[in-house]
Every structure is written in structure tokens, then in C-alpha cells.
Amino acid sequence: MHKILLKTRLSENVFRMEVEAPLIARERRAGQFVILMVDPEMGERIPLTIADADPVRGTITLIFQSVGATTMRLAAMEPGQELPAILGPLGRPTEIRGENGEAPGRVVCVGGGIGVAPLHPIAQALKAAGNQVTIIMGARTKELFVMEEEMRKIAGDRLILITDDGSSGRKGLVTEPLKELCQRGEVDEAIVIGPPVMMKFCALTTKPFQVKTVASLNTIMIDGTGMCGGCRVTVGGKTRFVCVDGPEFDAHQVEWDQMIRRAASFRPQEAEARNHICKAGIFTK
């Protein structure tokens, strides 16, 4: 059992939780994730990226959006309650430029919406390895930004905020400053995390400049061991499994349209489950 120690509401549907998981906190590396269950008998298994960890306290930080039945149940839990199962750390860690003999460089980290949370430990590790880190954060409106202060501590004045409505930073799309940086020759590598459509267009933006671009994929996932095949994607014409081969892949090789279609496979069932949770009074819309 894993006790919830702290819960914070970051925006209307986004929550931060610190959870006891000492073994995971000790072993996790940037880019890895966990799979957890809220209900040991009836609940589904959901993947969540480890946004931060404290090996000394034995805690991991999870940031999630309550969009489905299980995340709505999780959002309804309070400090002191316990999660019955957390499996991890899972997935391949991020290959951090400058850690394995490669010289540090100029890395741009692009996060869209809740994708900023899994980007945080990657940006931390890149900075620690001596890279010049530029962070581009995008959201529909300023109220939906998460971890802005944490990212500012990493990037300083190289933090670029983008909002759809212009309520914070620049009005526009994250691809615009990304293209400008590429045009000026200031990018050796880009790491993008966010909605699939955003990652697709980030990849299209960097490709003409031949900038290495890595995307962290968040697909349908069940067991986290590569057995179920639910997380399969096509990368470079070959089938890959996000849980064991990823979650990070060459963004220029991902079959984005196929991934986007598969992500919508269970939307009717997800909507039905959400309605059930709301009617039961466990969580309100």
C-alpha cells in the first residue's frame, strides 16, 4: 500500500500528489513512469509519469488530469488514504545529452498542457548534465499552466510561455518559437511532450532543419510489460510498444495519424465510465 501524503489542486482538473513509494523513488530516472491502481478489485491500471521524486523521503510526485473514470477516482482521494498498487519505474529512461560521452548542447524542451509535468525531470537532468536548456510551455490559458515556477528555476529567462488566448506570454502556438530557434541555428535537440497533435506538428517543424527530435508518447496501456499490445505504435515502419520500447521515440519516425486514431478507440466507453462516476457522486464535472 502507498499512502498519499500531499494533494494539491493546480487547476480545475489538474492535481499534484506526493505518494509514498521508497523503492521507486530510489530507482527512477528521468522519463520513466509508473502504473497504478485505485481499486484493487474493479479498477483499471493507468500509466502516470513520475514528475519528481525524493529518495530521502521515499516519495514520488504524480501530476495528472482528471479526464477519465480512474483519474477522477484518484482526484477524489485525500492525504492519508492509500493506493493499493503502484508498479515502477517502467519504460526506458531518457537519453540525456552530455551523460554518456556526448558533449552537452542546446536542447529545447517543449511541453503542452499537462505534458509539462513529465518534461520537468527531463529538463532537470539535461540542466544537470551541462546543457543549455530552453523550455517552451504551451496552454490554452494562463490558468492551465503547471509547474511554471519549477521550470523557471531550470531555464531562467529561456522559459517561453505560449497561450492560445494571449493571457500569458505570447499568443500563438508552441511551434512558432520552436521554428524561430531552429531558424537561428540555436537547437541541437528537441524533446516534446504533450497532446499527440502538438507533438506531430513540432516534429514537422524541426524536420526541415534536421534537428534531432524526441517525443514521449502517452498511449493506451494496460500491463506495462509489452504483453497486451495495447500501447503499440508504428515507428519507422516497425511496430513498437510504448511501455517497454519507449515511452520516447524519434518524433520524425512516429506514424502520428495512426497513433491519434488508436487513442480514440475507447472514447464511448470512457464517456460512459465518466458519467457513472459523476452520477455516483464520487467526483463532479
mmCIF file with all atom_site columns, C-alpha atoms in Angstrom, residues 52-257:
data_model
loop_
_atom_site.group_PDB
_atom_site.id
_atom_site.type_symbol
_atom_site.label_atom_id
_atom_site.label_alt_id
_atom_site.label_comp_id
_atom_site.label_asym_id
_atom_site.label_entity_id
_atom_site.label_seq_id
_atom_site.pdbx_PDB_ins_code
_atom_site.Cartn_x
_atom_site.Cartn_y
_atom_site.Cartn_z
_atom_site.occupancy
_atom_site.B_iso_or_equiv
_atom_site.pdbx_formal_charge
_atom_site.auth_seq_id
_atom_site.auth_comp_id
_atom_site.auth_asym_id
_atom_site.auth_atom_id
_atom_site.pdbx_PDB_model_num
ATOM 1   C CA . ASP A 1 52  ? 9.565   14.317 -9.377  1.00 0.00 ? 52  ASP A CA 1
ATOM 2   C CA . ALA A 1 53  ? 10.971  12.093 -6.653  1.00 0.00 ? 53  ALA A CA 1
ATOM 3   C CA . ASP A 1 54  ? 12.655  12.433 -3.270  1.00 0.00 ? 54  ASP A CA 1
ATOM 4   C CA . PRO A 1 55  ? 14.809  9.370  -2.479  1.00 0.00 ? 55  PRO A CA 1
ATOM 5   C CA . VAL A 1 56  ? 15.463  10.621 1.065   1.00 0.00 ? 56  VAL A CA 1
ATOM 6   C CA . ARG A 1 57  ? 11.776  10.960 1.957   1.00 0.00 ? 57  ARG A CA 1
ATOM 7   C CA . GLY A 1 58  ? 10.881  7.948  -0.178  1.00 0.00 ? 58  GLY A CA 1
ATOM 8   C CA . THR A 1 59  ? 8.223   9.804  -2.167  1.00 0.00 ? 59  THR A CA 1
ATOM 9   C CA . ILE A 1 60  ? 7.268   10.285 -5.798  1.00 0.00 ? 60  ILE A CA 1
ATOM 10  C CA . THR A 1 61  ? 5.264   13.168 -7.231  1.00 0.00 ? 61  THR A CA 1
ATOM 11  C CA . LEU A 1 62  ? 2.453   12.476 -9.680  1.00 0.00 ? 62  LEU A CA 1
ATOM 12  C CA . ILE A 1 63  ? 0.681   15.200 -11.643 1.00 0.00 ? 63  ILE A CA 1
ATOM 13  C CA . PHE A 1 64  ? -2.435  14.153 -13.504 1.00 0.00 ? 64  PHE A CA 1
ATOM 14  C CA . GLN A 1 65  ? -5.582  15.455 -15.133 1.00 0.00 ? 65  GLN A CA 1
ATOM 15  C CA . SER A 1 66  ? -8.954  14.054 -14.076 1.00 0.00 ? 66  SER A CA 1
ATOM 16  C CA . VAL A 1 67  ? -10.346 13.207 -17.500 1.00 0.00 ? 67  VAL A CA 1
ATOM 17  C CA . GLY A 1 68  ? -11.287 9.529  -17.167 1.00 0.00 ? 68  GLY A CA 1
ATOM 18  C CA . ALA A 1 69  ? -13.015 7.358  -14.593 1.00 0.00 ? 69  ALA A CA 1
ATOM 19  C CA . THR A 1 70  ? -9.824  6.243  -12.839 1.00 0.00 ? 70  THR A CA 1
ATOM 20  C CA . THR A 1 71  ? -8.181  9.677  -12.700 1.00 0.00 ? 71  THR A CA 1
ATOM 21  C CA . MET A 1 72  ? -11.479 11.064 -11.378 1.00 0.00 ? 72  MET A CA 1
ATOM 22  C CA . ARG A 1 73  ? -11.417 8.452  -8.619  1.00 0.00 ? 73  ARG A CA 1
ATOM 23  C CA . LEU A 1 74  ? -7.798  9.294  -7.899  1.00 0.00 ? 74  LEU A CA 1
ATOM 24  C CA . ALA A 1 75  ? -8.617  13.006 -7.723  1.00 0.00 ? 75  ALA A CA 1
ATOM 25  C CA . ALA A 1 76  ? -11.306 12.245 -5.145  1.00 0.00 ? 76  ALA A CA 1
ATOM 26  C CA . MET A 1 77  ? -8.770  10.626 -2.780  1.00 0.00 ? 77  MET A CA 1
ATOM 27  C CA . GLU A 1 78  ? -7.257  12.593 0.099   1.00 0.00 ? 78  GLU A CA 1
ATOM 28  C CA . PRO A 1 79  ? -3.990  12.562 2.092   1.00 0.00 ? 79  PRO A CA 1
ATOM 29  C CA . GLY A 1 80  ? -3.906  9.628  4.469   1.00 0.00 ? 80  GLY A CA 1
ATOM 30  C CA . GLN A 1 81  ? -5.647  7.294  2.052   1.00 0.00 ? 81  GLN A CA 1
ATOM 31  C CA . GLU A 1 82  ? -3.624  4.590  0.339   1.00 0.00 ? 82  GLU A CA 1
ATOM 32  C CA . LEU A 1 83  ? -3.212  3.387  -3.220  1.00 0.00 ? 83  LEU A CA 1
ATOM 33  C CA . PRO A 1 84  ? -3.255  -0.415 -3.342  1.00 0.00 ? 84  PRO A CA 1
ATOM 34  C CA . ALA A 1 85  ? -0.694  -0.850 -6.112  1.00 0.00 ? 85  ALA A CA 1
ATOM 35  C CA . ILE A 1 86  ? 1.996   1.153  -7.891  1.00 0.00 ? 86  ILE A CA 1
ATOM 36  C CA . LEU A 1 87  ? 4.316   -0.595 -10.360 1.00 0.00 ? 87  LEU A CA 1
ATOM 37  C CA . GLY A 1 88  ? 7.509   1.032  -11.492 1.00 0.00 ? 88  GLY A CA 1
ATOM 38  C CA . PRO A 1 89  ? 9.726   2.584  -12.526 1.00 0.00 ? 89  PRO A CA 1
ATOM 39  C CA . LEU A 1 90  ? 8.774   1.473  -16.040 1.00 0.00 ? 90  LEU A CA 1
ATOM 40  C CA . GLY A 1 91  ? 9.951   2.399  -19.524 1.00 0.00 ? 91  GLY A CA 1
ATOM 41  C CA . ARG A 1 92  ? 13.355  3.339  -20.832 1.00 0.00 ? 92  ARG A CA 1
ATOM 42  C CA . PRO A 1 93  ? 14.938  6.392  -19.192 1.00 0.00 ? 93  PRO A CA 1
ATOM 43  C CA . THR A 1 94  ? 15.558  9.472  -21.292 1.00 0.00 ? 94  THR A CA 1
ATOM 44  C CA . GLU A 1 95  ? 18.916  9.544  -23.058 1.00 0.00 ? 95  GLU A CA 1
ATOM 45  C CA . ILE A 1 96  ? 20.349  12.709 -21.546 1.00 0.00 ? 96  ILE A CA 1
ATOM 46  C CA . ARG A 1 97  ? 22.713  14.585 -23.807 1.00 0.00 ? 97  ARG A CA 1
ATOM 47  C CA . GLY A 1 98  ? 26.077  15.007 -22.085 1.00 0.00 ? 98  GLY A CA 1
ATOM 48  C CA . GLU A 1 99  ? 25.779  11.980 -19.796 1.00 0.00 ? 99  GLU A CA 1
ATOM 49  C CA . ASN A 1 100 ? 27.283  9.239  -21.993 1.00 0.00 ? 100 ASN A CA 1
ATOM 50  C CA . GLY A 1 101 ? 30.308  10.854 -23.568 1.00 0.00 ? 101 GLY A CA 1
ATOM 51  C CA . GLU A 1 102 ? 28.342  13.095 -25.910 1.00 0.00 ? 102 GLU A CA 1
ATOM 52  C CA . ALA A 1 103 ? 29.083  16.786 -25.481 1.00 0.00 ? 103 ALA A CA 1
ATOM 53  C CA . PRO A 1 104 ? 26.350  18.897 -23.883 1.00 0.00 ? 104 PRO A CA 1
ATOM 54  C CA . GLY A 1 105 ? 24.407  21.054 -26.304 1.00 0.00 ? 105 GLY A CA 1
ATOM 55  C CA . ARG A 1 106 ? 21.448  23.329 -26.811 1.00 0.00 ? 106 ARG A CA 1
ATOM 56  C CA . VAL A 1 107 ? 18.272  21.434 -26.010 1.00 0.00 ? 107 VAL A CA 1
ATOM 57  C CA . VAL A 1 108 ? 14.757  22.784 -26.372 1.00 0.00 ? 108 VAL A CA 1
ATOM 58  C CA . CYS A 1 109 ? 12.072  21.155 -24.221 1.00 0.00 ? 109 CYS A CA 1
ATOM 59  C CA . VAL A 1 110 ? 8.524   21.713 -25.456 1.00 0.00 ? 110 VAL A CA 1
ATOM 60  C CA . GLY A 1 111 ? 5.621   20.915 -23.133 1.00 0.00 ? 111 GLY A CA 1
ATOM 61  C CA . GLY A 1 112 ? 1.949   21.257 -23.934 1.00 0.00 ? 112 GLY A CA 1
ATOM 62  C CA . GLY A 1 113 ? -0.636  21.375 -21.132 1.00 0.00 ? 113 GLY A CA 1
ATOM 63  C CA . ILE A 1 114 ? -0.198  18.529 -18.647 1.00 0.00 ? 114 ILE A CA 1
ATOM 64  C CA . GLY A 1 115 ? 2.795   17.366 -20.723 1.00 0.00 ? 115 GLY A CA 1
ATOM 65  C CA . VAL A 1 116 ? 4.903   19.875 -18.783 1.00 0.00 ? 116 VAL A CA 1
ATOM 66  C CA . ALA A 1 117 ? 4.828   17.528 -15.764 1.00 0.00 ? 117 ALA A CA 1
ATOM 67  C CA . PRO A 1 118 ? 6.736   14.618 -17.386 1.00 0.00 ? 118 PRO A CA 1
ATOM 68  C CA . LEU A 1 119 ? 9.019   17.165 -19.046 1.00 0.00 ? 119 LEU A CA 1
ATOM 69  C CA . HIS A 1 120 ? 10.162  18.527 -15.664 1.00 0.00 ? 120 HIS A CA 1
ATOM 70  C CA . PRO A 1 121 ? 12.545  15.704 -14.587 1.00 0.00 ? 121 PRO A CA 1
ATOM 71  C CA . ILE A 1 122 ? 13.972  15.560 -18.123 1.00 0.00 ? 122 ILE A CA 1
ATOM 72  C CA . ALA A 1 123 ? 14.728  19.285 -18.127 1.00 0.00 ? 123 ALA A CA 1
ATOM 73  C CA . GLN A 1 124 ? 16.289  18.915 -14.665 1.00 0.00 ? 124 GLN A CA 1
ATOM 74  C CA . ALA A 1 125 ? 18.576  16.123 -15.846 1.00 0.00 ? 125 ALA A CA 1
ATOM 75  C CA . LEU A 1 126 ? 19.546  17.992 -19.023 1.00 0.00 ? 126 LEU A CA 1
ATOM 76  C CA . LYS A 1 127 ? 20.498  21.065 -16.994 1.00 0.00 ? 127 LYS A CA 1
ATOM 77  C CA . ALA A 1 128 ? 22.497  18.983 -14.512 1.00 0.00 ? 128 ALA A CA 1
ATOM 78  C CA . ALA A 1 129 ? 24.440  17.436 -17.410 1.00 0.00 ? 129 ALA A CA 1
ATOM 79  C CA . GLY A 1 130 ? 25.578  20.884 -18.573 1.00 0.00 ? 130 GLY A CA 1
ATOM 80  C CA . ASN A 1 131 ? 23.179  21.512 -21.436 1.00 0.00 ? 131 ASN A CA 1
ATOM 81  C CA . GLN A 1 132 ? 21.785  24.920 -22.326 1.00 0.00 ? 132 GLN A CA 1
ATOM 82  C CA . VAL A 1 133 ? 18.068  24.309 -21.765 1.00 0.00 ? 133 VAL A CA 1
ATOM 83  C CA . THR A 1 134 ? 15.302  26.345 -23.352 1.00 0.00 ? 134 THR A CA 1
ATOM 84  C CA . ILE A 1 135 ? 11.771  25.489 -22.271 1.00 0.00 ? 135 ILE A CA 1
ATOM 85  C CA . ILE A 1 136 ? 8.645   26.275 -24.269 1.00 0.00 ? 136 ILE A CA 1
ATOM 86  C CA . MET A 1 137 ? 5.399   25.813 -22.329 1.00 0.00 ? 137 MET A CA 1
ATOM 87  C CA . GLY A 1 138 ? 2.022   25.975 -24.031 1.00 0.00 ? 138 GLY A CA 1
ATOM 88  C CA . ALA A 1 139 ? -1.530  26.074 -22.664 1.00 0.00 ? 139 ALA A CA 1
ATOM 89  C CA . ARG A 1 140 ? -4.948  27.302 -23.713 1.00 0.00 ? 140 ARG A CA 1
ATOM 90  C CA . THR A 1 141 ? -4.912  29.981 -20.995 1.00 0.00 ? 141 THR A CA 1
ATOM 91  C CA . LYS A 1 142 ? -2.620  31.061 -18.160 1.00 0.00 ? 142 LYS A CA 1
ATOM 92  C CA . GLU A 1 143 ? -4.722  29.268 -15.505 1.00 0.00 ? 143 GLU A CA 1
ATOM 93  C CA . LEU A 1 144 ? -3.815  25.937 -17.107 1.00 0.00 ? 144 LEU A CA 1
ATOM 94  C CA . PHE A 1 145 ? -0.045  26.235 -16.756 1.00 0.00 ? 145 PHE A CA 1
ATOM 95  C CA . VAL A 1 146 ? 1.500   23.718 -14.346 1.00 0.00 ? 146 VAL A CA 1
ATOM 96  C CA . MET A 1 147 ? 4.973   23.781 -12.754 1.00 0.00 ? 147 MET A CA 1
ATOM 97  C CA . GLU A 1 148 ? 5.789   27.213 -14.173 1.00 0.00 ? 148 GLU A CA 1
ATOM 98  C CA . GLU A 1 149 ? 7.993   28.195 -11.225 1.00 0.00 ? 149 GLU A CA 1
ATOM 99  C CA . GLU A 1 150 ? 9.809   24.853 -11.230 1.00 0.00 ? 150 GLU A CA 1
ATOM 100 C CA . MET A 1 151 ? 10.547  25.236 -14.940 1.00 0.00 ? 151 MET A CA 1
ATOM 101 C CA . ARG A 1 152 ? 11.674  28.840 -14.481 1.00 0.00 ? 152 ARG A CA 1
ATOM 102 C CA . LYS A 1 153 ? 14.253  27.666 -11.926 1.00 0.00 ? 153 LYS A CA 1
ATOM 103 C CA . ILE A 1 154 ? 15.717  25.409 -14.618 1.00 0.00 ? 154 ILE A CA 1
ATOM 104 C CA . ALA A 1 155 ? 15.554  27.674 -17.678 1.00 0.00 ? 155 ALA A CA 1
ATOM 105 C CA . GLY A 1 156 ? 15.564  31.183 -16.211 1.00 0.00 ? 156 GLY A CA 1
ATOM 106 C CA . ASP A 1 157 ? 14.998  33.737 -18.951 1.00 0.00 ? 157 ASP A CA 1
ATOM 107 C CA . ARG A 1 158 ? 15.000  30.915 -21.505 1.00 0.00 ? 158 ARG A CA 1
ATOM 108 C CA . LEU A 1 159 ? 11.475  29.951 -20.453 1.00 0.00 ? 159 LEU A CA 1
ATOM 109 C CA . ILE A 1 160 ? 8.979   30.841 -23.187 1.00 0.00 ? 160 ILE A CA 1
ATOM 110 C CA . LEU A 1 161 ? 5.262   30.873 -22.342 1.00 0.00 ? 161 LEU A CA 1
ATOM 111 C CA . ILE A 1 162 ? 2.657   30.461 -25.080 1.00 0.00 ? 162 ILE A CA 1
ATOM 112 C CA . THR A 1 163 ? -1.123  30.682 -24.645 1.00 0.00 ? 163 THR A CA 1
ATOM 113 C CA . ASP A 1 164 ? -3.930  30.301 -27.150 1.00 0.00 ? 164 ASP A CA 1
ATOM 114 C CA . ASP A 1 165 ? -5.680  33.407 -25.811 1.00 0.00 ? 165 ASP A CA 1
ATOM 115 C CA . GLY A 1 166 ? -2.623  35.560 -25.056 1.00 0.00 ? 166 GLY A CA 1
ATOM 116 C CA . SER A 1 167 ? -3.382  35.686 -21.324 1.00 0.00 ? 167 SER A CA 1
ATOM 117 C CA . SER A 1 168 ? 0.263   34.864 -20.503 1.00 0.00 ? 168 SER A CA 1
ATOM 118 C CA . GLY A 1 169 ? 3.404   35.147 -22.586 1.00 0.00 ? 169 GLY A CA 1
ATOM 119 C CA . ARG A 1 170 ? 2.958   35.095 -26.336 1.00 0.00 ? 170 ARG A CA 1
ATOM 120 C CA . LYS A 1 171 ? -0.315  34.398 -28.092 1.00 0.00 ? 171 LYS A CA 1
ATOM 121 C CA . GLY A 1 172 ? 0.050   31.579 -30.566 1.00 0.00 ? 172 GLY A CA 1
ATOM 122 C CA . LEU A 1 173 ? 1.359   28.021 -30.885 1.00 0.00 ? 173 LEU A CA 1
ATOM 123 C CA . VAL A 1 174 ? 4.453   26.360 -29.389 1.00 0.00 ? 174 VAL A CA 1
ATOM 124 C CA . THR A 1 175 ? 5.680   25.593 -32.901 1.00 0.00 ? 175 THR A CA 1
ATOM 125 C CA . GLU A 1 176 ? 6.262   29.301 -33.575 1.00 0.00 ? 176 GLU A CA 1
ATOM 126 C CA . PRO A 1 177 ? 9.142   29.930 -31.109 1.00 0.00 ? 177 PRO A CA 1
ATOM 127 C CA . LEU A 1 178 ? 10.425  26.419 -31.860 1.00 0.00 ? 178 LEU A CA 1
ATOM 128 C CA . LYS A 1 179 ? 10.724  27.305 -35.554 1.00 0.00 ? 179 LYS A CA 1
ATOM 129 C CA . GLU A 1 180 ? 12.393  30.631 -34.725 1.00 0.00 ? 180 GLU A CA 1
ATOM 130 C CA . LEU A 1 181 ? 15.037  28.889 -32.610 1.00 0.00 ? 181 LEU A CA 1
ATOM 131 C CA . CYS A 1 182 ? 15.670  26.364 -35.389 1.00 0.00 ? 182 CYS A CA 1
ATOM 132 C CA . GLN A 1 183 ? 15.969  29.138 -37.977 1.00 0.00 ? 183 GLN A CA 1
ATOM 133 C CA . ARG A 1 184 ? 18.623  30.846 -35.840 1.00 0.00 ? 184 ARG A CA 1
ATOM 134 C CA . GLY A 1 185 ? 20.549  27.582 -35.521 1.00 0.00 ? 185 GLY A CA 1
ATOM 135 C CA . GLU A 1 186 ? 20.139  27.503 -31.735 1.00 0.00 ? 186 GLU A CA 1
ATOM 136 C CA . VAL A 1 187 ? 18.835  23.934 -31.371 1.00 0.00 ? 187 VAL A CA 1
ATOM 137 C CA . ASP A 1 188 ? 20.871  20.726 -31.271 1.00 0.00 ? 188 ASP A CA 1
ATOM 138 C CA . GLU A 1 189 ? 17.997  18.605 -29.960 1.00 0.00 ? 189 GLU A CA 1
ATOM 139 C CA . ALA A 1 190 ? 14.310  18.985 -29.150 1.00 0.00 ? 190 ALA A CA 1
ATOM 140 C CA . ILE A 1 191 ? 12.248  16.990 -26.677 1.00 0.00 ? 191 ILE A CA 1
ATOM 141 C CA . VAL A 1 192 ? 8.474   17.314 -26.968 1.00 0.00 ? 192 VAL A CA 1
ATOM 142 C CA . ILE A 1 193 ? 5.702   16.092 -24.660 1.00 0.00 ? 193 ILE A CA 1
ATOM 143 C CA . GLY A 1 194 ? 2.038   16.936 -24.911 1.00 0.00 ? 194 GLY A CA 1
ATOM 144 C CA . PRO A 1 195 ? -1.076  16.192 -26.951 1.00 0.00 ? 195 PRO A CA 1
ATOM 145 C CA . PRO A 1 196 ? -0.289  13.977 -29.962 1.00 0.00 ? 196 PRO A CA 1
ATOM 146 C CA . VAL A 1 197 ? -1.324  16.650 -32.470 1.00 0.00 ? 197 VAL A CA 1
ATOM 147 C CA . MET A 1 198 ? 1.058   19.135 -30.839 1.00 0.00 ? 198 MET A CA 1
ATOM 148 C CA . MET A 1 199 ? 3.930   16.637 -30.935 1.00 0.00 ? 199 MET A CA 1
ATOM 149 C CA . LYS A 1 200 ? 3.181   15.819 -34.577 1.00 0.00 ? 200 LYS A CA 1
ATOM 150 C CA . PHE A 1 201 ? 3.460   19.467 -35.614 1.00 0.00 ? 201 PHE A CA 1
ATOM 151 C CA . CYS A 1 202 ? 6.582   20.001 -33.504 1.00 0.00 ? 202 CYS A CA 1
ATOM 152 C CA . ALA A 1 203 ? 8.152   17.117 -35.438 1.00 0.00 ? 203 ALA A CA 1
ATOM 153 C CA . LEU A 1 204 ? 7.083   18.667 -38.745 1.00 0.00 ? 204 LEU A CA 1
ATOM 154 C CA . THR A 1 205 ? 8.600   21.973 -37.592 1.00 0.00 ? 205 THR A CA 1
ATOM 155 C CA . THR A 1 206 ? 12.044  20.586 -36.743 1.00 0.00 ? 206 THR A CA 1
ATOM 156 C CA . LYS A 1 207 ? 12.353  18.090 -39.599 1.00 0.00 ? 207 LYS A CA 1
ATOM 157 C CA . PRO A 1 208 ? 13.380  20.595 -42.331 1.00 0.00 ? 208 PRO A CA 1
ATOM 158 C CA . PHE A 1 209 ? 16.204  21.753 -40.051 1.00 0.00 ? 209 PHE A CA 1
ATOM 159 C CA . GLN A 1 210 ? 17.372  18.166 -39.391 1.00 0.00 ? 210 GLN A CA 1
ATOM 160 C CA . VAL A 1 211 ? 17.126  18.716 -35.646 1.00 0.00 ? 211 VAL A CA 1
ATOM 161 C CA . LYS A 1 212 ? 17.013  15.521 -33.619 1.00 0.00 ? 212 LYS A CA 1
ATOM 162 C CA . THR A 1 213 ? 13.549  15.413 -32.042 1.00 0.00 ? 213 THR A CA 1
ATOM 163 C CA . VAL A 1 214 ? 12.357  13.035 -29.350 1.00 0.00 ? 214 VAL A CA 1
ATOM 164 C CA . ALA A 1 215 ? 8.702   12.601 -28.386 1.00 0.00 ? 215 ALA A CA 1
ATOM 165 C CA . SER A 1 216 ? 7.398   10.939 -25.232 1.00 0.00 ? 216 SER A CA 1
ATOM 166 C CA . LEU A 1 217 ? 4.226   9.034  -26.116 1.00 0.00 ? 217 LEU A CA 1
ATOM 167 C CA . ASN A 1 218 ? 1.229   8.517  -23.854 1.00 0.00 ? 218 ASN A CA 1
ATOM 168 C CA . THR A 1 219 ? -0.828  5.713  -25.373 1.00 0.00 ? 219 THR A CA 1
ATOM 169 C CA . ILE A 1 220 ? -3.451  3.225  -24.247 1.00 0.00 ? 220 ILE A CA 1
ATOM 170 C CA . MET A 1 221 ? -1.657  0.964  -21.790 1.00 0.00 ? 221 MET A CA 1
ATOM 171 C CA . ILE A 1 222 ? -2.726  -1.984 -19.637 1.00 0.00 ? 222 ILE A CA 1
ATOM 172 C CA . ASP A 1 223 ? 0.013   -4.189 -18.219 1.00 0.00 ? 223 ASP A CA 1
ATOM 173 C CA . GLY A 1 224 ? 3.170   -2.152 -18.818 1.00 0.00 ? 224 GLY A CA 1
ATOM 174 C CA . THR A 1 225 ? 5.205   -5.221 -19.771 1.00 0.00 ? 225 THR A CA 1
ATOM 175 C CA . GLY A 1 226 ? 4.627   -5.444 -23.534 1.00 0.00 ? 226 GLY A CA 1
ATOM 176 C CA . MET A 1 227 ? 2.298   -8.445 -23.250 1.00 0.00 ? 227 MET A CA 1
ATOM 177 C CA . CYS A 1 228 ? -1.097  -6.865 -24.020 1.00 0.00 ? 228 CYS A CA 1
ATOM 178 C CA . GLY A 1 229 ? -0.107  -4.912 -27.120 1.00 0.00 ? 229 GLY A CA 1
ATOM 179 C CA . GLY A 1 230 ? -2.459  -2.058 -26.266 1.00 0.00 ? 230 GLY A CA 1
ATOM 180 C CA . CYS A 1 231 ? 0.302   0.553  -26.456 1.00 0.00 ? 231 CYS A CA 1
ATOM 181 C CA . ARG A 1 232 ? 1.642   -0.439 -29.860 1.00 0.00 ? 232 ARG A CA 1
ATOM 182 C CA . VAL A 1 233 ? 2.702   2.276  -32.269 1.00 0.00 ? 233 VAL A CA 1
ATOM 183 C CA . THR A 1 234 ? 4.422   2.286  -35.637 1.00 0.00 ? 234 THR A CA 1
ATOM 184 C CA . VAL A 1 235 ? 7.848   3.915  -35.642 1.00 0.00 ? 235 VAL A CA 1
ATOM 185 C CA . GLY A 1 236 ? 9.989   3.859  -38.759 1.00 0.00 ? 236 GLY A CA 1
ATOM 186 C CA . GLY A 1 237 ? 7.645   1.313  -40.309 1.00 0.00 ? 237 GLY A CA 1
ATOM 187 C CA . LYS A 1 238 ? 8.039   -1.144 -37.421 1.00 0.00 ? 238 LYS A CA 1
ATOM 188 C CA . THR A 1 239 ? 5.720   -1.982 -34.532 1.00 0.00 ? 239 THR A CA 1
ATOM 189 C CA . ARG A 1 240 ? 6.969   -0.777 -31.172 1.00 0.00 ? 240 ARG A CA 1
ATOM 190 C CA . PHE A 1 241 ? 5.485   -0.992 -27.686 1.00 0.00 ? 241 PHE A CA 1
ATOM 191 C CA . VAL A 1 242 ? 5.493   2.256  -25.729 1.00 0.00 ? 242 VAL A CA 1
ATOM 192 C CA . CYS A 1 243 ? 5.701   0.555  -22.322 1.00 0.00 ? 243 CYS A CA 1
ATOM 193 C CA . VAL A 1 244 ? 8.935   -1.360 -22.973 1.00 0.00 ? 244 VAL A CA 1
ATOM 194 C CA . ASP A 1 245 ? 10.482  0.209  -26.090 1.00 0.00 ? 245 ASP A CA 1
ATOM 195 C CA . GLY A 1 246 ? 9.583   3.771  -25.058 1.00 0.00 ? 246 GLY A CA 1
ATOM 196 C CA . PRO A 1 247 ? 7.992   5.948  -23.977 1.00 0.00 ? 247 PRO A CA 1
ATOM 197 C CA . GLU A 1 248 ? 10.386  8.072  -26.056 1.00 0.00 ? 248 GLU A CA 1
ATOM 198 C CA . PHE A 1 249 ? 10.874  7.694  -29.799 1.00 0.00 ? 249 PHE A CA 1
ATOM 199 C CA . ASP A 1 250 ? 12.266  9.559  -32.776 1.00 0.00 ? 250 ASP A CA 1
ATOM 200 C CA . ALA A 1 251 ? 9.425   12.004 -33.441 1.00 0.00 ? 251 ALA A CA 1
ATOM 201 C CA . HIS A 1 252 ? 10.250  12.109 -37.151 1.00 0.00 ? 252 HIS A CA 1
ATOM 202 C CA . GLN A 1 253 ? 9.625   8.359  -37.422 1.00 0.00 ? 253 GLN A CA 1
ATOM 203 C CA . VAL A 1 254 ? 6.323   8.065  -35.498 1.00 0.00 ? 254 VAL A CA 1
ATOM 204 C CA . GLU A 1 255 ? 3.180   7.319  -37.519 1.00 0.00 ? 255 GLU A CA 1
ATOM 205 C CA . TRP A 1 256 ? 1.261   10.123 -35.826 1.00 0.00 ? 256 TRP A CA 1
ATOM 206 C CA . ASP A 1 257 ? -2.075  9.776  -37.620 1.00 0.00 ? 257 ASP A CA 1
#
